[in-house]
């Protein structure tokens, strides 16, 4: 169980903005505006209450999310053009979509002529995927033979894995010599800022899918230990937009996004040039 308070998030954003001012990015007027805004936030009774939040494991969390996963807007789905660009350079072959979810990325492989095995830990998510074969399985024990895959694709899953090295080593095990590992994840900077899936428990209580904060160097160390060589790493930044002002911060399900509109200037300063995604392409030695 964790505890989320709207003021904790908002003051964190204000603090990040003030730290950037402290290192010379902003002037006295900006700093004084942030301090005045903090005082106003502290006095706002609409922001007085926090929420106890249950932490669900990925299997349970995504079972709850499966029916609505492909509906609405998910900014993390902006990974698709980057992944498609990498996959366009790889000839058709045997491909594994690891943690495939509803098959959002399986489609990219199928469209490029790959024979696809799709694997996910959630039967509810996997039931919506369309592949040559599908398996309910854990990323630590993939149901394919050593060296049997030309491509392993994994999208938006590894922040839910406590130990990156174990899963990356399993990806390397199933890759053929010269095979390609293609990954996308929510950037660790965004995970640290609250970009974590929100769901509801069976009784309607607030819950988050349990998520770990893996730094970029942790990925690199896991790749090298598994005998994988990074070919490229991209850290795209989100398209700037004006956050919507939501009095009181809106319902918990929309935190932190509905809170951002309460501190647009602080958010713009804190989020400037902060990447939204982490996109990797690695190869196993031939």
mmCIF file of C-alpha atoms in Angstrom:
data_model
loop_
_atom_site.group_PDB
_atom_site.id
_atom_site.type_symbol
_atom_site.label_atom_id
_atom_site.label_comp_id
_atom_site.label_asym_id
_atom_site.label_seq_id
_atom_site.Cartn_x
_atom_site.Cartn_y
_atom_site.Cartn_z
ATOM 1 C CA UNK A 1 0.000 0.000 0.000
ATOM 2 C CA UNK A 2 1.297 3.449 -0.912
ATOM 3 C CA UNK A 3 -0.008 6.922 -0.137
ATOM 4 C CA UNK A 4 -0.550 9.536 -2.851
ATOM 5 C CA UNK A 5 -1.277 13.149 -2.047
ATOM 6 C CA UNK A 6 -1.911 15.805 -4.699
ATOM 7 C CA UNK A 7 0.218 18.318 -2.829
ATOM 8 C CA UNK A 8 3.124 15.866 -2.709
ATOM 9 C CA UNK A 9 3.114 15.685 -6.509
ATOM 10 C CA UNK A 10 2.575 19.397 -7.081
ATOM 11 C CA UNK A 11 5.268 20.419 -4.607
ATOM 12 C CA UNK A 12 7.592 17.907 -6.242
ATOM 13 C CA UNK A 13 7.069 19.588 -9.622
ATOM 14 C CA UNK A 14 7.593 23.011 -8.049
ATOM 15 C CA UNK A 15 10.771 21.709 -6.417
ATOM 16 C CA UNK A 16 12.108 20.325 -9.709
ATOM 17 C CA UNK A 17 11.452 23.681 -11.356
ATOM 18 C CA UNK A 18 13.180 25.543 -8.526
ATOM 19 C CA UNK A 19 16.223 23.281 -8.752
ATOM 20 C CA UNK A 20 16.546 24.182 -12.426
ATOM 21 C CA UNK A 21 16.307 27.840 -11.459
ATOM 22 C CA UNK A 22 18.994 27.232 -8.828
ATOM 23 C CA UNK A 23 21.380 26.069 -11.562
ATOM 24 C CA UNK A 24 20.809 29.199 -13.634
ATOM 25 C CA UNK A 25 17.924 28.438 -15.986
ATOM 26 C CA UNK A 26 15.494 31.018 -14.523
ATOM 27 C CA UNK A 27 15.516 34.446 -12.906
ATOM 28 C CA UNK A 28 14.353 35.970 -9.627
ATOM 29 C CA UNK A 29 10.857 36.663 -10.952
ATOM 30 C CA UNK A 30 10.395 32.989 -11.788
ATOM 31 C CA UNK A 31 11.624 31.851 -8.367
ATOM 32 C CA UNK A 32 9.353 34.271 -6.509
ATOM 33 C CA UNK A 33 6.388 33.197 -8.649
ATOM 34 C CA UNK A 34 7.059 29.558 -7.738
ATOM 35 C CA UNK A 35 7.264 30.356 -4.016
ATOM 36 C CA UNK A 36 4.007 32.307 -4.198
ATOM 37 C CA UNK A 37 2.373 29.438 -6.054
ATOM 38 C CA UNK A 38 3.542 26.982 -3.402
ATOM 39 C CA UNK A 39 1.922 29.107 -0.684
ATOM 40 C CA UNK A 40 -1.328 29.163 -2.663
ATOM 41 C CA UNK A 41 -1.242 25.402 -3.152
ATOM 42 C CA UNK A 42 -0.720 24.827 0.562
ATOM 43 C CA UNK A 43 -3.766 27.001 1.306
ATOM 44 C CA UNK A 44 -6.013 25.238 -1.227
ATOM 45 C CA UNK A 45 -8.452 23.053 0.727
ATOM 46 C CA UNK A 46 -9.363 21.218 -2.474
ATOM 47 C CA UNK A 47 -5.905 19.641 -2.331
ATOM 48 C CA UNK A 48 -6.072 18.616 1.311
ATOM 49 C CA UNK A 49 -6.801 14.902 0.979
ATOM 50 C CA UNK A 50 -4.539 12.054 -0.064
ATOM 51 C CA UNK A 51 -5.381 8.527 -1.208
ATOM 52 C CA UNK A 52 -4.250 5.079 -0.036
ATOM 53 C CA UNK A 53 -3.255 3.121 -3.159
ATOM 54 C CA UNK A 54 -2.902 -0.647 -3.494
ATOM 55 C CA UNK A 55 0.136 -1.943 -5.389
ATOM 56 C CA UNK A 56 -0.840 -4.757 -7.774
ATOM 57 C CA UNK A 57 1.527 -7.167 -9.495
ATOM 58 C CA UNK A 58 1.670 -6.882 -13.306
ATOM 59 C CA UNK A 59 -0.464 -9.964 -13.903
ATOM 60 C CA UNK A 60 -3.312 -8.756 -11.683
ATOM 61 C CA UNK A 61 -2.957 -5.126 -12.762
ATOM 62 C CA UNK A 62 -3.096 -5.829 -16.480
ATOM 63 C CA UNK A 63 -5.975 -8.255 -16.021
ATOM 64 C CA UNK A 64 -7.885 -5.298 -14.603
ATOM 65 C CA UNK A 65 -6.743 -3.011 -17.453
ATOM 66 C CA UNK A 66 -7.147 -5.413 -20.397
ATOM 67 C CA UNK A 67 -10.657 -4.422 -21.496
ATOM 68 C CA UNK A 68 -9.768 -0.718 -21.724
ATOM 69 C CA UNK A 69 -6.076 -0.971 -22.676
ATOM 70 C CA UNK A 70 -6.543 -0.115 -26.363
ATOM 71 C CA UNK A 71 -9.152 2.588 -25.795
ATOM 72 C CA UNK A 72 -8.476 6.262 -25.204
ATOM 73 C CA UNK A 73 -5.080 7.928 -25.539
ATOM 74 C CA UNK A 74 -1.859 6.526 -24.128
ATOM 75 C CA UNK A 75 1.121 8.804 -24.705
ATOM 76 C CA UNK A 76 3.485 5.844 -24.396
ATOM 77 C CA UNK A 77 2.054 4.401 -27.625
ATOM 78 C CA UNK A 78 4.163 7.066 -29.338
ATOM 79 C CA UNK A 79 6.865 4.379 -29.339
ATOM 80 C CA UNK A 80 5.361 2.737 -32.448
ATOM 81 C CA UNK A 81 6.994 4.916 -35.157
ATOM 82 C CA UNK A 82 10.421 4.422 -33.551
ATOM 83 C CA UNK A 83 9.982 0.664 -33.268
ATOM 84 C CA UNK A 84 8.640 0.448 -36.820
ATOM 85 C CA UNK A 85 11.685 2.315 -38.109
ATOM 86 C CA UNK A 86 14.036 -0.197 -36.455
ATOM 87 C CA UNK A 87 12.008 -3.208 -37.603
ATOM 88 C CA UNK A 88 12.104 -1.908 -41.179
ATOM 89 C CA UNK A 89 15.864 -2.590 -41.176
ATOM 90 C CA UNK A 90 15.479 -6.243 -40.092
ATOM 91 C CA UNK A 91 14.628 -8.980 -42.633
ATOM 92 C CA UNK A 92 11.589 -11.216 -41.962
ATOM 93 C CA UNK A 93 12.214 -14.206 -39.759
ATOM 94 C CA UNK A 94 11.199 -15.788 -36.470
ATOM 95 C CA UNK A 95 10.063 -13.190 -33.954
ATOM 96 C CA UNK A 96 8.987 -13.211 -30.332
ATOM 97 C CA UNK A 97 6.737 -10.439 -29.009
ATOM 98 C CA UNK A 98 7.539 -10.597 -25.289
ATOM 99 C CA UNK A 99 4.910 -9.121 -22.956
ATOM 100 C CA UNK A 100 2.789 -8.603 -26.062
ATOM 101 C CA UNK A 101 -0.291 -7.385 -24.194
ATOM 102 C CA UNK A 102 -3.208 -7.076 -26.603
ATOM 103 C CA UNK A 103 -0.898 -7.472 -29.600
ATOM 104 C CA UNK A 104 -0.324 -3.795 -30.274
ATOM 105 C CA UNK A 105 3.230 -4.465 -31.485
ATOM 106 C CA UNK A 106 2.606 -7.986 -32.770
ATOM 107 C CA UNK A 107 0.921 -6.252 -35.692
ATOM 108 C CA UNK A 108 4.191 -4.478 -36.599
ATOM 109 C CA UNK A 109 5.966 -7.826 -36.825
ATOM 110 C CA UNK A 110 3.217 -9.548 -38.803
ATOM 111 C CA UNK A 111 3.033 -6.668 -41.287
ATOM 112 C CA UNK A 112 6.768 -7.120 -41.957
ATOM 113 C CA UNK A 113 6.455 -10.834 -42.695
ATOM 114 C CA UNK A 114 7.716 -12.319 -39.433
ATOM 115 C CA UNK A 115 6.477 -15.625 -38.027
ATOM 116 C CA UNK A 116 5.420 -14.438 -34.570
ATOM 117 C CA UNK A 117 5.196 -16.096 -31.188
ATOM 118 C CA UNK A 118 3.369 -13.813 -28.745
ATOM 119 C CA UNK A 119 3.899 -14.194 -24.993
ATOM 120 C CA UNK A 120 2.272 -12.417 -22.066
ATOM 121 C CA UNK A 121 1.693 -13.064 -18.386
ATOM 122 C CA UNK A 122 -1.924 -11.909 -18.525
ATOM 123 C CA UNK A 123 -4.418 -14.280 -20.198
ATOM 124 C CA UNK A 124 -6.888 -11.388 -20.367
ATOM 125 C CA UNK A 125 -4.479 -9.272 -22.416
ATOM 126 C CA UNK A 126 -3.189 -12.175 -24.509
ATOM 127 C CA UNK A 127 -6.702 -13.206 -25.584
ATOM 128 C CA UNK A 128 -6.801 -10.081 -27.759
ATOM 129 C CA UNK A 129 -3.472 -10.686 -29.512
ATOM 130 C CA UNK A 130 -3.258 -12.109 -33.047
ATOM 131 C CA UNK A 131 -0.121 -14.129 -33.731
ATOM 132 C CA UNK A 132 0.948 -17.472 -35.215
ATOM 133 C CA UNK A 133 1.032 -18.848 -31.665
ATOM 134 C CA UNK A 134 0.362 -17.378 -28.223
ATOM 135 C CA UNK A 135 1.513 -18.472 -24.766
ATOM 136 C CA UNK A 136 0.777 -17.354 -21.223
ATOM 137 C CA UNK A 137 4.262 -17.188 -19.728
ATOM 138 C CA UNK A 138 6.586 -15.192 -17.519
ATOM 139 C CA UNK A 139 9.407 -13.166 -19.073
ATOM 140 C CA UNK A 140 11.867 -15.058 -16.885
ATOM 141 C CA UNK A 141 10.965 -18.370 -18.579
ATOM 142 C CA UNK A 142 10.096 -17.860 -22.232
ATOM 143 C CA UNK A 143 8.507 -20.937 -23.878
ATOM 144 C CA UNK A 144 10.893 -21.063 -26.864
ATOM 145 C CA UNK A 145 14.173 -22.856 -27.505
ATOM 146 C CA UNK A 146 17.682 -21.459 -27.150
ATOM 147 C CA UNK A 147 18.748 -19.480 -30.208
ATOM 148 C CA UNK A 148 15.405 -19.936 -31.932
ATOM 149 C CA UNK A 149 14.393 -16.305 -32.565
ATOM 150 C CA UNK A 150 15.739 -13.751 -35.023
ATOM 151 C CA UNK A 151 13.961 -10.879 -33.250
ATOM 152 C CA UNK A 152 12.755 -10.298 -29.711
ATOM 153 C CA UNK A 153 10.453 -7.282 -29.387
ATOM 154 C CA UNK A 154 9.326 -6.019 -25.986
ATOM 155 C CA UNK A 155 7.261 -2.879 -25.496
ATOM 156 C CA UNK A 156 6.490 -0.960 -22.288
ATOM 157 C CA UNK A 157 7.008 -3.949 -19.984
ATOM 158 C CA UNK A 158 10.410 -3.856 -18.313
ATOM 159 C CA UNK A 159 9.628 -1.176 -15.697
ATOM 160 C CA UNK A 160 7.357 -3.854 -14.184
ATOM 161 C CA UNK A 161 10.347 -6.210 -13.796
ATOM 162 C CA UNK A 162 12.318 -5.788 -10.536
ATOM 163 C CA UNK A 163 15.565 -7.257 -11.949
ATOM 164 C CA UNK A 164 16.386 -6.241 -15.521
ATOM 165 C CA UNK A 165 19.452 -8.462 -15.802
ATOM 166 C CA UNK A 166 17.500 -11.718 -15.452
ATOM 167 C CA UNK A 167 14.985 -10.859 -18.168
ATOM 168 C CA UNK A 168 17.563 -9.420 -20.574
ATOM 169 C CA UNK A 169 19.599 -12.614 -20.138
ATOM 170 C CA UNK A 170 16.484 -14.644 -21.028
ATOM 171 C CA UNK A 171 15.980 -12.528 -24.161
ATOM 172 C CA UNK A 172 19.604 -13.198 -25.120
ATOM 173 C CA UNK A 173 19.132 -16.949 -24.538
ATOM 174 C CA UNK A 174 16.338 -17.260 -27.104
ATOM 175 C CA UNK A 175 17.989 -15.030 -29.719
ATOM 176 C CA UNK A 176 19.851 -16.637 -32.584
ATOM 177 C CA UNK A 177 23.428 -15.483 -33.264
ATOM 178 C CA UNK A 178 23.188 -12.084 -34.935
ATOM 179 C CA UNK A 179 19.599 -11.687 -33.667
ATOM 180 C CA UNK A 180 17.989 -8.390 -32.760
ATOM 181 C CA UNK A 181 16.528 -7.191 -29.464
ATOM 182 C CA UNK A 182 14.177 -4.216 -29.866
ATOM 183 C CA UNK A 183 12.794 -2.555 -26.747
ATOM 184 C CA UNK A 184 10.648 0.397 -25.774
ATOM 185 C CA UNK A 185 9.917 1.577 -22.258
ATOM 186 C CA UNK A 186 8.543 4.595 -20.489
ATOM 187 C CA UNK A 187 11.642 6.633 -19.716
ATOM 188 C CA UNK A 188 12.883 6.266 -16.120
ATOM 189 C CA UNK A 189 12.597 10.039 -15.718
ATOM 190 C CA UNK A 190 8.856 9.760 -16.392
ATOM 191 C CA UNK A 191 8.447 6.731 -14.117
ATOM 192 C CA UNK A 192 10.014 8.789 -11.351
ATOM 193 C CA UNK A 193 7.489 11.570 -12.085
ATOM 194 C CA UNK A 194 4.480 9.300 -11.680
ATOM 195 C CA UNK A 195 3.947 7.776 -15.131
ATOM 196 C CA UNK A 196 2.656 4.502 -13.672
ATOM 197 C CA UNK A 197 -0.516 2.681 -14.820
ATOM 198 C CA UNK A 198 -3.568 3.308 -12.643
ATOM 199 C CA UNK A 199 -6.329 0.725 -12.276
ATOM 200 C CA UNK A 200 -9.057 -0.121 -9.787
ATOM 201 C CA UNK A 201 -9.264 -3.220 -7.596
ATOM 202 C CA UNK A 202 -12.278 -5.528 -7.822
ATOM 203 C CA UNK A 203 -13.951 -3.459 -5.098
ATOM 204 C CA UNK A 204 -13.177 -0.173 -6.839
ATOM 205 C CA UNK A 205 -10.266 0.958 -4.673
ATOM 206 C CA UNK A 206 -7.370 2.897 -6.266
ATOM 207 C CA UNK A 207 -4.439 0.760 -7.402
ATOM 208 C CA UNK A 208 -1.247 1.069 -9.421
ATOM 209 C CA UNK A 209 0.620 -1.603 -11.357
ATOM 210 C CA UNK A 210 3.828 -2.209 -9.394
ATOM 211 C CA UNK A 211 6.662 -0.437 -11.215
ATOM 212 C CA UNK A 212 10.440 -0.208 -10.746
ATOM 213 C CA UNK A 213 12.728 2.690 -11.616
ATOM 214 C CA UNK A 214 15.520 1.409 -13.873
ATOM 215 C CA UNK A 215 18.177 3.921 -14.850
ATOM 216 C CA UNK A 216 19.584 3.985 -18.387
ATOM 217 C CA UNK A 217 22.904 2.585 -17.158
ATOM 218 C CA UNK A 218 21.095 -0.403 -15.669
ATOM 219 C CA UNK A 219 19.873 -1.354 -19.144
ATOM 220 C CA UNK A 220 23.376 -0.994 -20.587
ATOM 221 C CA UNK A 221 24.928 -3.176 -17.886
ATOM 222 C CA UNK A 222 22.250 -5.837 -18.420
ATOM 223 C CA UNK A 223 22.834 -5.834 -22.197
ATOM 224 C CA UNK A 224 26.599 -6.177 -21.875
ATOM 225 C CA UNK A 225 26.347 -8.928 -19.264
ATOM 226 C CA UNK A 226 24.048 -10.895 -21.594
ATOM 227 C CA UNK A 227 26.358 -10.558 -24.607
ATOM 228 C CA UNK A 228 24.200 -7.996 -26.389
ATOM 229 C CA UNK A 229 25.663 -4.937 -28.108
ATOM 230 C CA UNK A 230 23.592 -1.729 -28.213
ATOM 231 C CA UNK A 231 23.165 -0.537 -31.797
ATOM 232 C CA UNK A 232 21.070 2.519 -31.009
ATOM 233 C CA UNK A 233 19.379 4.274 -28.118
ATOM 234 C CA UNK A 234 16.771 6.978 -28.564
ATOM 235 C CA UNK A 235 15.214 9.151 -25.866
ATOM 236 C CA UNK A 236 12.394 11.062 -27.593
ATOM 237 C CA UNK A 237 10.843 13.969 -25.762
ATOM 238 C CA UNK A 238 7.077 14.525 -25.646
ATOM 239 C CA UNK A 239 5.374 17.044 -27.886
ATOM 240 C CA UNK A 240 4.862 20.204 -25.790
ATOM 241 C CA UNK A 241 1.263 20.949 -24.876
ATOM 242 C CA UNK A 242 -0.694 23.117 -22.500
ATOM 243 C CA UNK A 243 -1.874 21.096 -19.488
ATOM 244 C CA UNK A 244 -5.577 21.378 -18.723
ATOM 245 C CA UNK A 245 -6.538 23.303 -15.577
ATOM 246 C CA UNK A 246 -8.579 20.998 -13.357
ATOM 247 C CA UNK A 247 -9.873 22.606 -10.130
ATOM 248 C CA UNK A 248 -8.903 20.423 -7.200
ATOM 249 C CA UNK A 249 -6.783 18.246 -9.463
ATOM 250 C CA UNK A 250 -9.605 16.052 -10.781
ATOM 251 C CA UNK A 251 -10.330 12.406 -9.903
ATOM 252 C CA UNK A 252 -7.539 10.173 -8.619
ATOM 253 C CA UNK A 253 -7.617 8.039 -11.783
ATOM 254 C CA UNK A 254 -6.286 11.022 -13.752
ATOM 255 C CA UNK A 255 -3.440 11.869 -11.381
ATOM 256 C CA UNK A 256 -0.813 13.136 -12.113
ATOM 257 C CA UNK A 257 -2.006 14.412 -15.505
ATOM 258 C CA UNK A 258 -5.009 16.326 -14.137
ATOM 259 C CA UNK A 259 -2.748 17.928 -11.535
ATOM 260 C CA UNK A 260 -0.353 19.330 -14.123
ATOM 261 C CA UNK A 261 -2.797 22.016 -15.183
ATOM 262 C CA UNK A 262 -2.610 23.581 -11.727
ATOM 263 C CA UNK A 263 1.094 24.455 -12.141
ATOM 264 C CA UNK A 264 1.698 24.983 -15.877
ATOM 265 C CA UNK A 265 4.734 27.258 -15.549
ATOM 266 C CA UNK A 266 6.442 25.020 -12.996
ATOM 267 C CA UNK A 267 5.652 21.964 -15.119
ATOM 268 C CA UNK A 268 7.062 23.558 -18.273
ATOM 269 C CA UNK A 269 10.304 24.343 -16.447
ATOM 270 C CA UNK A 270 10.559 20.972 -14.698
ATOM 271 C CA UNK A 271 9.733 18.946 -17.822
ATOM 272 C CA UNK A 272 11.827 20.872 -20.350
ATOM 273 C CA UNK A 273 13.823 18.417 -22.494
ATOM 274 C CA UNK A 274 12.971 15.482 -20.206
ATOM 275 C CA UNK A 275 12.578 12.338 -22.387
ATOM 276 C CA UNK A 276 9.288 10.467 -22.451
ATOM 277 C CA UNK A 277 10.473 7.143 -23.884
ATOM 278 C CA UNK A 278 13.527 4.917 -24.036
ATOM 279 C CA UNK A 279 13.995 2.998 -27.306
ATOM 280 C CA UNK A 280 16.752 0.369 -27.668
ATOM 281 C CA UNK A 281 18.065 -1.736 -30.537
ATOM 282 C CA UNK A 282 20.662 -4.366 -29.608
ATOM 283 C CA UNK A 283 22.265 -7.297 -31.421
ATOM 284 C CA UNK A 284 23.616 -10.610 -30.274
ATOM 285 C CA UNK A 285 27.060 -11.510 -31.575
ATOM 286 C CA UNK A 286 26.977 -13.528 -34.816
#
